[in-house]
Amino acid sequence: MRPVLATLLLCVFLAASAAPAADAARASCAKASLAIAVDAGHGPKVPGATSARGAPEYDFNLRLARDVVAALAAAGFPKAFLLDPKGSDLPPAARAARANTAKAGLLVSIHHDSVQPQFLETWSVDGRNRRYCDRYAGYSLFFSTRNAFAGQSLALAKEIGRELTAAGLAFTRHHAADLPGERRELVDDAVGVYRYDGLAVLAGAHMPAVLVEAGVIVNRDEEIALSGPQRRQKTAQAIARAVAVWCDGEKGR
Ligand SMILES: [Zn+2]
């Protein structure tokens, strides 16, 4: 073998072996075989935030997560699945581990948002005091640079943001506020993508992963919208469209 050809072949071999993980993720973006884990955040026992009218966040998350699975199936992803259909109140890292065990090629974690306690006011609903905040509304999207596929996660988050924006939804900027518990870097202030490295469900996932806060359930008007099938469908279909666009982009890179 001529030295030049041998060197060339060695370079090709090294280039191919340098990025096996990214190649595997790209190759797995065949719609028919891409396993997409959809995580309904929190669980029945520890349900996350409480809405302005006293409903648990987990109920919102589970309803939307089911609709996202259905929308993905309708968009040509038959292997989308609910990560924990029984609702076992898994801690965030255990959700990532479960997606890893299931060999998911993508993880989407569904949540509904609240605000810092100092912004909450009190009103009465059916004779009970409830906490609300009408100051903030809208979705937000998160990715973690600790995820091994941070670039692909960010690309998907942006795509979801573009689809939600195209569907007429706005994002909330309150996670970028200079306050304890917030101060998240708004990496895309056109479509609402934040960096949040410490989110264990994203950081521990061995596949691209995005967390979706679908809206602010402590906002009295947005809670009503988020409770209804129209907003849920709009969000679920936007996510499914975004995954399809992202997936096509992955194959073409
Ligand atoms: Zn949550």
JSON list of C-alpha atoms and ligand atoms in Angstrom, two decimals, residues 41-42 48-49 57 61 110-112 213, ligand 1:
[
{"chain": "A", "resi": 41, "resn": "GLY", "atom": "CA", "xyz": [-42.69, 15.46, 35.07]},
{"chain": "A", "resi": 42, "resn": "HIS", "atom": "CA", "xyz": [-43.26, 14.69, 38.78]},
{"chain": "A", "resi": 48, "resn": "GLY", "atom": "CA", "xyz": [-44.82, 19.54, 41.46]},
{"chain": "A", "resi": 49, "resn": "ALA", "atom": "CA", "xyz": [-46.40, 23.00, 41.32]},
{"chain": "A", "resi": 57, "resn": "GLU", "atom": "CA", "xyz": [-48.92, 20.05, 37.97]},
{"chain": "A", "resi": 61, "resn": "ASN", "atom": "CA", "xyz": [-48.00, 17.04, 32.62]},
{"chain": "A", "resi": 110, "resn": "ILE", "atom": "CA", "xyz": [-43.01, 17.75, 29.96]},
{"chain": "A", "resi": 111, "resn": "HIS", "atom": "CA", "xyz": [-43.64, 20.22, 32.79]},
{"chain": "A", "resi": 112, "resn": "HIS", "atom": "CA", "xyz": [-45.88, 23.16, 33.68]},
{"chain": "A", "resi": 213, "resn": "GLU", "atom": "CA", "xyz": [-42.42, 24.04, 30.40]},
{"chain": "B", "resi": 1, "resn": "ZN", "atom": "ZN", "xyz": [-42.32, 20.65, 37.01]}
]
